[in-house]
CSV table of N, CA and C in Angstrom, one decimal:
chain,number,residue,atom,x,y,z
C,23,UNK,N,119.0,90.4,99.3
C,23,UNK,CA,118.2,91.5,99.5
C,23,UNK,C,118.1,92.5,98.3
C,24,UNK,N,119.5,92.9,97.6
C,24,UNK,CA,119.4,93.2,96.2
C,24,UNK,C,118.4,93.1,95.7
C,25,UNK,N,118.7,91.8,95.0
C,25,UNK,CA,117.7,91.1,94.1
C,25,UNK,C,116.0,91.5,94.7
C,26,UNK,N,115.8,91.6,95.9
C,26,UNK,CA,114.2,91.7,95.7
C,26,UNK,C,114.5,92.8,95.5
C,27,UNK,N,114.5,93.6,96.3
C,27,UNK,CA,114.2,95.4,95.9
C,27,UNK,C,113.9,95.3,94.5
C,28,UNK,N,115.2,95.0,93.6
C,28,UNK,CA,115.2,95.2,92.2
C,28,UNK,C,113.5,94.4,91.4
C,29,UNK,N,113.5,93.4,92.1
C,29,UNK,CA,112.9,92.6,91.3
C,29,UNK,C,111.4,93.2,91.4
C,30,UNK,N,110.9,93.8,93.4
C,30,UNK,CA,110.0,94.5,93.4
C,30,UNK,C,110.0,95.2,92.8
C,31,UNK,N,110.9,96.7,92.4
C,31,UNK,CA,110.3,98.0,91.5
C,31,UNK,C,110.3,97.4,90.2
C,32,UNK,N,110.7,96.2,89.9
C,32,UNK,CA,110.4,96.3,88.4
C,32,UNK,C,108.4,95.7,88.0
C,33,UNK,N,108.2,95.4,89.2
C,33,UNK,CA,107.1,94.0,89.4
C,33,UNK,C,105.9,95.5,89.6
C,34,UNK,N,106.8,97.0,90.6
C,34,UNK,CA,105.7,97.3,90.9
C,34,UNK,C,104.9,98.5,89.2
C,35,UNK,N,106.5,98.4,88.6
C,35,UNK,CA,106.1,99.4,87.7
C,35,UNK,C,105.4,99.0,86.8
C,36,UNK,N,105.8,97.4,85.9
C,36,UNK,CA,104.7,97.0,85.5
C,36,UNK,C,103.1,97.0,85.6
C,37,UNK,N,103.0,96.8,87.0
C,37,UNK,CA,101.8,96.6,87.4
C,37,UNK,C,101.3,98.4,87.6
C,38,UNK,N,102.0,99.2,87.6
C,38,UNK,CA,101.2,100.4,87.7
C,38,UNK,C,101.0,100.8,86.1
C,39,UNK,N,102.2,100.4,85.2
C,39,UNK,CA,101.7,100.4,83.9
C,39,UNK,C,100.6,100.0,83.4
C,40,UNK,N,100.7,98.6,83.3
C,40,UNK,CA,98.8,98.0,82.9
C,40,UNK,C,97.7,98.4,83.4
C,41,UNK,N,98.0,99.1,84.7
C,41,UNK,CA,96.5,99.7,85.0
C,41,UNK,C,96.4,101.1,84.4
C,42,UNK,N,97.4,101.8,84.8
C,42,UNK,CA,97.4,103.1,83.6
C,42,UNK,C,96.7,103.0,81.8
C,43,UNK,N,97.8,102.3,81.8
C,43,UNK,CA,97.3,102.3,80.1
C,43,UNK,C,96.6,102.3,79.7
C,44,UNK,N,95.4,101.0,80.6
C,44,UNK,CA,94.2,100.4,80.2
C,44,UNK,C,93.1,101.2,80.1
C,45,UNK,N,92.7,102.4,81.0
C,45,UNK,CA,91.8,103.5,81.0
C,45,UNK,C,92.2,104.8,80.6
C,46,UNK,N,93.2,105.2,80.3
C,46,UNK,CA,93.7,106.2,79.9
C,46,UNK,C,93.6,107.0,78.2
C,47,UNK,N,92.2,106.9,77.7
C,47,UNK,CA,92.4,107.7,76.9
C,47,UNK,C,91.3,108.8,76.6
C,48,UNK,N,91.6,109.2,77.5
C,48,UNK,CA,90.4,110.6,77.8
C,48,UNK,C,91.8,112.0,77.9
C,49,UNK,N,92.1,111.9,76.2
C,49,UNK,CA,93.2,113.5,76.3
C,49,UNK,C,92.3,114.7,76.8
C,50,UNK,N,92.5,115.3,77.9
C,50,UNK,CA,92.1,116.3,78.4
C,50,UNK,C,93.2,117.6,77.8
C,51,UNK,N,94.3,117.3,76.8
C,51,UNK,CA,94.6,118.4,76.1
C,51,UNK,C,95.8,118.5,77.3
C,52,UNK,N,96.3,117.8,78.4
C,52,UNK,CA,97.1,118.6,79.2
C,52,UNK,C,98.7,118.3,79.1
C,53,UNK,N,98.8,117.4,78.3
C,53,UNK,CA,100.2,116.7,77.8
C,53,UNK,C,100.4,118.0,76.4
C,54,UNK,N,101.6,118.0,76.1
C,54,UNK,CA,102.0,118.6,75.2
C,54,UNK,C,102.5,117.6,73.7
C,55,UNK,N,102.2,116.6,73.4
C,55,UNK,CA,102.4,115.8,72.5
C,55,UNK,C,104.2,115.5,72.5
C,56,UNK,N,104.8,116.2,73.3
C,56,UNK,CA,106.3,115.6,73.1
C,56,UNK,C,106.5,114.5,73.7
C,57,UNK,N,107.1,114.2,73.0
C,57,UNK,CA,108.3,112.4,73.6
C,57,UNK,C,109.5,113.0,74.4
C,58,UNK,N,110.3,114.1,74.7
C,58,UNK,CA,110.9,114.4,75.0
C,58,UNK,C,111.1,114.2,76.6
C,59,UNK,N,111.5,113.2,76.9
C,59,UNK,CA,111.7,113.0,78.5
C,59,UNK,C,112.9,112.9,79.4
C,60,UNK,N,112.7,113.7,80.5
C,60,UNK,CA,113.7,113.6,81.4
C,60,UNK,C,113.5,113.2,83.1
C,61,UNK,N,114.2,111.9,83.0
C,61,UNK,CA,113.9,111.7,84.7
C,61,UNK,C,115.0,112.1,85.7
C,62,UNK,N,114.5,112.3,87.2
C,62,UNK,CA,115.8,112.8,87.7
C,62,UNK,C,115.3,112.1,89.5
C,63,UNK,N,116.3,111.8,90.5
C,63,UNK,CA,116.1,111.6,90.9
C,63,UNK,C,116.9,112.3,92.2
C,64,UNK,N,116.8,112.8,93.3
C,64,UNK,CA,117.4,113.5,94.5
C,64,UNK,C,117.8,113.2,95.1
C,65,UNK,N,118.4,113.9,96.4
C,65,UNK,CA,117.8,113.5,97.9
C,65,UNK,C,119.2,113.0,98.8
C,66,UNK,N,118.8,112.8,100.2
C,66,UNK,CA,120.0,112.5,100.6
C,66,UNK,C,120.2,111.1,100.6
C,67,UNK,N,120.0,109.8,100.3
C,67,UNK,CA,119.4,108.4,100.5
C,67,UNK,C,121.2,108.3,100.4
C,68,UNK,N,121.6,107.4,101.6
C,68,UNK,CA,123.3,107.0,101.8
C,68,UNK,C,123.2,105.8,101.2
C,69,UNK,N,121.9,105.1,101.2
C,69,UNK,CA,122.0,103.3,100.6
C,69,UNK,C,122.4,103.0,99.6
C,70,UNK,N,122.6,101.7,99.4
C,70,UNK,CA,122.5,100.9,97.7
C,70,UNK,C,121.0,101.0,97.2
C,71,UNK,N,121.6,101.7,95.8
C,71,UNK,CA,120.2,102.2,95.5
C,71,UNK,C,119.9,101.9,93.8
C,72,UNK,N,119.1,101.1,93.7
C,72,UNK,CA,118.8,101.0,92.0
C,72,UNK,C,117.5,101.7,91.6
C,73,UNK,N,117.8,101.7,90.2
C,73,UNK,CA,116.4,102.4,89.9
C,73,UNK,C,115.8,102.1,88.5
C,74,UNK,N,115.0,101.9,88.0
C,74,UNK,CA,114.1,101.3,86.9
C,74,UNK,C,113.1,102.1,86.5
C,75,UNK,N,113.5,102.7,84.9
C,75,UNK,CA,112.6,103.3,84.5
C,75,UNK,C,112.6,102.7,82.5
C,76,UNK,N,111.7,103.4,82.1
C,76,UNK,CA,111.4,102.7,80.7
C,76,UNK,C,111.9,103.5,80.1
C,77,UNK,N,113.1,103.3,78.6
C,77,UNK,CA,113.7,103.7,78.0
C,77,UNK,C,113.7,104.2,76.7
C,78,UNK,N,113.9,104.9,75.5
C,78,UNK,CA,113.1,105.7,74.4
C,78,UNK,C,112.3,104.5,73.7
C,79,UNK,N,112.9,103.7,73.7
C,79,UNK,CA,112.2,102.3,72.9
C,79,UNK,C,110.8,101.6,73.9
C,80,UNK,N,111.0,101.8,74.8
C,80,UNK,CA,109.3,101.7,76.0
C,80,UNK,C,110.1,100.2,76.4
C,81,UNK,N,111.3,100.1,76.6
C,81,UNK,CA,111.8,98.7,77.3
C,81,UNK,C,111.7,99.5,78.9
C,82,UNK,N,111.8,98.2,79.7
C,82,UNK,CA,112.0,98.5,81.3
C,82,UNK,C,113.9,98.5,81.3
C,83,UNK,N,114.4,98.9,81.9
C,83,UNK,CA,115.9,99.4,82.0
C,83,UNK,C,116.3,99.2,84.0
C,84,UNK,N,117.4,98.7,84.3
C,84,UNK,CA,117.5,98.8,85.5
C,84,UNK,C,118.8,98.7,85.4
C,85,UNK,N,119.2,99.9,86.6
C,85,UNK,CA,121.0,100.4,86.6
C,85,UNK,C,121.1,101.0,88.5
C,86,UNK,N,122.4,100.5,88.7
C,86,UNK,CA,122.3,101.1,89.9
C,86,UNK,C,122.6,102.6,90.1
C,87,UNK,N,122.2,103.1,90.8
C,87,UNK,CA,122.5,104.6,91.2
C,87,UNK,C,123.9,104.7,91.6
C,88,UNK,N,124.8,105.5,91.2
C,88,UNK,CA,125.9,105.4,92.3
C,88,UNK,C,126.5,106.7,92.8
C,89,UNK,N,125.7,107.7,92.6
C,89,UNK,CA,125.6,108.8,93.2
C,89,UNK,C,124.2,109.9,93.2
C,90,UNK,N,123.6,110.5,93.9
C,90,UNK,CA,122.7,112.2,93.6
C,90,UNK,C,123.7,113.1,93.4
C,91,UNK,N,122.8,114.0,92.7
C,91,UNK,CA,121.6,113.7,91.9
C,91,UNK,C,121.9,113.0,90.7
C,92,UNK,N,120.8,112.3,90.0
C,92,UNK,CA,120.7,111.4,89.0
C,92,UNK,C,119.4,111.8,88.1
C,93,UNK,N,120.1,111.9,86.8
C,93,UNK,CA,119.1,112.2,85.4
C,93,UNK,C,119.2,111.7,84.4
C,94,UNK,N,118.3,111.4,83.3
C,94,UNK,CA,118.0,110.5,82.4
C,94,UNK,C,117.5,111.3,81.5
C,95,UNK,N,117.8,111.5,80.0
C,95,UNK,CA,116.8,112.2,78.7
C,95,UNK,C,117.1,111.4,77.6
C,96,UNK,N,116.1,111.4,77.2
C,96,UNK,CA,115.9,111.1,75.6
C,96,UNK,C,114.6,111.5,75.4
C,97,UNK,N,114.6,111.1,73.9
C,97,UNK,CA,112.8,111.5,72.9
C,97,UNK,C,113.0,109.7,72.8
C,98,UNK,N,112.0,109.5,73.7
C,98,UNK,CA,110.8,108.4,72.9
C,98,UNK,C,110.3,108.1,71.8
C,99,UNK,N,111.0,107.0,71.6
C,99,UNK,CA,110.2,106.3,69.9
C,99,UNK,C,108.9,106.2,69.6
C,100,UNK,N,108.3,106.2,68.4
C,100,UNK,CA,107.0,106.0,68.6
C,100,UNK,C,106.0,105.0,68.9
C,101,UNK,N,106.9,103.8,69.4
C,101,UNK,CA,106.4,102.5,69.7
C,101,UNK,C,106.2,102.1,71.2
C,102,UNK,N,106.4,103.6,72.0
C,102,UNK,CA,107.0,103.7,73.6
C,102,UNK,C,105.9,104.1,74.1
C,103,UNK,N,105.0,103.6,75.2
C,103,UNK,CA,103.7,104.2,75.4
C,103,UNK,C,103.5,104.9,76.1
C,104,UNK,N,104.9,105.1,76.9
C,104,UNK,CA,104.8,106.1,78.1
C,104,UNK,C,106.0,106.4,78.9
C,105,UNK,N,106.1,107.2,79.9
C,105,UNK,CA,107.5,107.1,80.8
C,105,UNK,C,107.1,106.3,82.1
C,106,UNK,N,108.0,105.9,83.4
C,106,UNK,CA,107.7,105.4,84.3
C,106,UNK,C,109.3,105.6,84.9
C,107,UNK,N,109.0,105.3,86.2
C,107,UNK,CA,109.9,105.5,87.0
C,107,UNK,C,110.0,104.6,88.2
C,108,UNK,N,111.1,104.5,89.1
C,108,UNK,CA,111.0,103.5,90.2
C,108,UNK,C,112.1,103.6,90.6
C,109,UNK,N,112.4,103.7,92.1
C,109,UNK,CA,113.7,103.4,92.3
C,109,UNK,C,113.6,102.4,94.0
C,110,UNK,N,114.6,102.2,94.2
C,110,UNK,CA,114.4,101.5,95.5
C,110,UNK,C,116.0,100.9,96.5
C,111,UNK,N,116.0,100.9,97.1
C,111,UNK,CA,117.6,101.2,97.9
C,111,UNK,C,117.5,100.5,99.7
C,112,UNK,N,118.6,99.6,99.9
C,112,UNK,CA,118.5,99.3,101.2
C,112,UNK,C,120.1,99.8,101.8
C,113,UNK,N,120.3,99.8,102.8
C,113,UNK,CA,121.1,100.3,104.0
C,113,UNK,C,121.6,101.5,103.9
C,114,UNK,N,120.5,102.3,103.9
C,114,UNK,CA,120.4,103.6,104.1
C,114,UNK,C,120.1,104.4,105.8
C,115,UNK,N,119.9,105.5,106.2
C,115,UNK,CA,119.6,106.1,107.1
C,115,UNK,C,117.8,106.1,108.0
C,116,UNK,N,117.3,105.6,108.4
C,116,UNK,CA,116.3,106.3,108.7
C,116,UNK,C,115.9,107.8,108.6
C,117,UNK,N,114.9,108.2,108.0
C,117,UNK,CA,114.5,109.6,107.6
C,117,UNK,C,115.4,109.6,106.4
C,118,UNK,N,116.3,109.4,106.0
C,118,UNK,CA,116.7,110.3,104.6
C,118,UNK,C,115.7,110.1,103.1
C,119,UNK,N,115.7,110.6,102.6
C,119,UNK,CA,114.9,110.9,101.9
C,119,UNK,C,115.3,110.5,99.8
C,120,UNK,N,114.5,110.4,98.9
C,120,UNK,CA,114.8,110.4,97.6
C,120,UNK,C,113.3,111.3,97.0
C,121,UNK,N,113.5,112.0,96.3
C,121,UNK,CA,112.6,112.5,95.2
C,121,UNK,C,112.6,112.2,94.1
C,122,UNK,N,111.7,111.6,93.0
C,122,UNK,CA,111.2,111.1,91.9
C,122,UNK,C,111.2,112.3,90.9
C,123,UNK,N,111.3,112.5,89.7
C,123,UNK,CA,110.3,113.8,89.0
C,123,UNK,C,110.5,113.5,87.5
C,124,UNK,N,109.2,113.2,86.6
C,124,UNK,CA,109.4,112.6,85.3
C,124,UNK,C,108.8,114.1,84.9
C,125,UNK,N,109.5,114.6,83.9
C,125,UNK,CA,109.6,115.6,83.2
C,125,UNK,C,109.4,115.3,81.5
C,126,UNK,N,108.2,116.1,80.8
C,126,UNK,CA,108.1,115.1,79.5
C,126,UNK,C,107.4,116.8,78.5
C,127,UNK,N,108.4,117.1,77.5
C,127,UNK,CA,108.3,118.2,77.1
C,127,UNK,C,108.3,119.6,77.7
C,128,UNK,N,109.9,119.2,78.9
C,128,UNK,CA,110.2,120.3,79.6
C,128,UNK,C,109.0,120.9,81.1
C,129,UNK,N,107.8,120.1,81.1
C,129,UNK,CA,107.0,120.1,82.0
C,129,UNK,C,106.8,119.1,82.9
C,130,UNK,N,106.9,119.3,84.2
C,130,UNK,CA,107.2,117.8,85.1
C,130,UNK,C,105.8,117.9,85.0
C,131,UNK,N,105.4,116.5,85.2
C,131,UNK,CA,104.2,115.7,85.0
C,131,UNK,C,104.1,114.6,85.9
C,132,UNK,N,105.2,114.2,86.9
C,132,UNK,CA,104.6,113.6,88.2
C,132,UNK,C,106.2,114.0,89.3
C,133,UNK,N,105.7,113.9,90.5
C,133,UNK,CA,106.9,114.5,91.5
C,133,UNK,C,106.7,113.3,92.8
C,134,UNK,N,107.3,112.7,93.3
C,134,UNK,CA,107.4,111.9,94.5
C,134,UNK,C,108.3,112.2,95.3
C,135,UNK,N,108.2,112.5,96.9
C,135,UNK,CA,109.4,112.2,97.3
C,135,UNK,C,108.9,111.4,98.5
C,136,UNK,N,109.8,110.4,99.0
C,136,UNK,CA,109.5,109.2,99.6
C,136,UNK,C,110.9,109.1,100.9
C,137,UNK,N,110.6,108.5,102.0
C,137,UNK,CA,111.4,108.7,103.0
C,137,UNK,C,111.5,107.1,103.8
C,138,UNK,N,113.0,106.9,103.8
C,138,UNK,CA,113.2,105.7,104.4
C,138,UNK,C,112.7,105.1,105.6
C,139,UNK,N,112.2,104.1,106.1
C,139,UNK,CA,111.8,103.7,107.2
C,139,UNK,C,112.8,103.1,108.0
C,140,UNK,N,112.3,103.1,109.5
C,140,UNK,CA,113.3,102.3,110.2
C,140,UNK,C,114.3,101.5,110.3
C,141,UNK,N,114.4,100.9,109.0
C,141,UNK,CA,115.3,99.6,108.5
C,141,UNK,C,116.3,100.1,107.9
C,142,UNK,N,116.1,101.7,107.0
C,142,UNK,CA,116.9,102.2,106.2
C,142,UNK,C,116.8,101.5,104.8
C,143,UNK,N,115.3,100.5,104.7
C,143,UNK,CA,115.1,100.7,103.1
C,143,UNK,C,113.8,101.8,102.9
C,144,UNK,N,114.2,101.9,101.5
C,144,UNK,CA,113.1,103.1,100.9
C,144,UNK,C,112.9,102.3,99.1
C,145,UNK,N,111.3,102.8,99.0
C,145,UNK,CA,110.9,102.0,97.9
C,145,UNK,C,110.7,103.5,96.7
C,146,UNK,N,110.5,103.9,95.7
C,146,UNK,CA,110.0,105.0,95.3
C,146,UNK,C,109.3,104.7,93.8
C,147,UNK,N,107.8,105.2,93.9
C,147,UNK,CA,107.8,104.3,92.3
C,147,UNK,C,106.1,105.2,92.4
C,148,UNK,N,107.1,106.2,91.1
C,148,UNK,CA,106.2,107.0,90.3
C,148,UNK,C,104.7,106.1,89.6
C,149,UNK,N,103.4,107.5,89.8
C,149,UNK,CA,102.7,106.8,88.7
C,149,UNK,C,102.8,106.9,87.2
C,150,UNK,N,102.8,105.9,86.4
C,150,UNK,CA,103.1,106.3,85.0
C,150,UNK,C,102.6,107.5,83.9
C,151,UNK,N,103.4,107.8,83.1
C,151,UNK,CA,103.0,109.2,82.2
C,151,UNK,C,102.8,108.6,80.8
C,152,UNK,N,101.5,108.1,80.7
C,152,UNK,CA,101.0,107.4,79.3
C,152,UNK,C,101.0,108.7,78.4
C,153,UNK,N,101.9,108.4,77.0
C,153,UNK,CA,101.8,109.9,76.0
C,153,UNK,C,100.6,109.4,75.3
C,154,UNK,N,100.1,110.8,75.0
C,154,UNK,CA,98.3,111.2,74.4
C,154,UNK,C,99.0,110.3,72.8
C,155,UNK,N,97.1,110.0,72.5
C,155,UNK,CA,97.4,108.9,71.1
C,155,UNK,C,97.3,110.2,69.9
């Protein structure tokens, strides 16, 4: 059961990346040109929980969580196209909860928070933060 979870957030972030990417270059000026990113993740989630996000080099990265709250920073290389996020966890609580938040030049720029279903799995998986060309 591991293995999928993992295998889904990594399946789903790619795929929200290539659709991002592909239309995304209309700078409306609202990014601040930094690479400077910080991810973090919340919440009460009691499960086994991993989570998968892209790393200053723009590789996909996957590590288990083993405690909240949970954060991540670096400055992004210039070969990195964007930040992304995902996390996903099974034998947890019904209702407990995880919050997502990619922060990129000290300004969060996407916020999720996502709540376990009946089973006590929870999936969580930000839309991507393509940086302006």
């Amino acid at each position: 059961m591991k293995s999928i979870l993992k295998t889904l957030a990594i399946v789903l972030t790619l795929a929200f990346t290539a659709v991002s990417c592909s239309s995304d270059n209309d700078d409306n000026g609202s990014g601040s040109g930094s690479r400077d990113v910080r991810y973090e993740i919340t919440g009460n989630y009691s499960g086994k929980t991993s989570v998968t996000y892209f790393e200053k080099g723009g590789n996909a990265v996957n590590e288990d969580l083993t405690k909240l709250p949970w954060t991540k920073e670096f400055t992004a290389e210039a070969k990195s196209m964007g930040a992304t996020l995902s996390a996903s966890g099974y034998g947890g609580v019904a209702g407990q909860t995880l919050t997502g938040k990619i922060y990129v030049g000290g300004k969060l720029e996407n916020e999720l928070t996502v709540t376990a279903n009946s089973e006590g799995i929870i999936v969580l998986s930000l839309t991507p933060y393509v940086f302006p060309l």
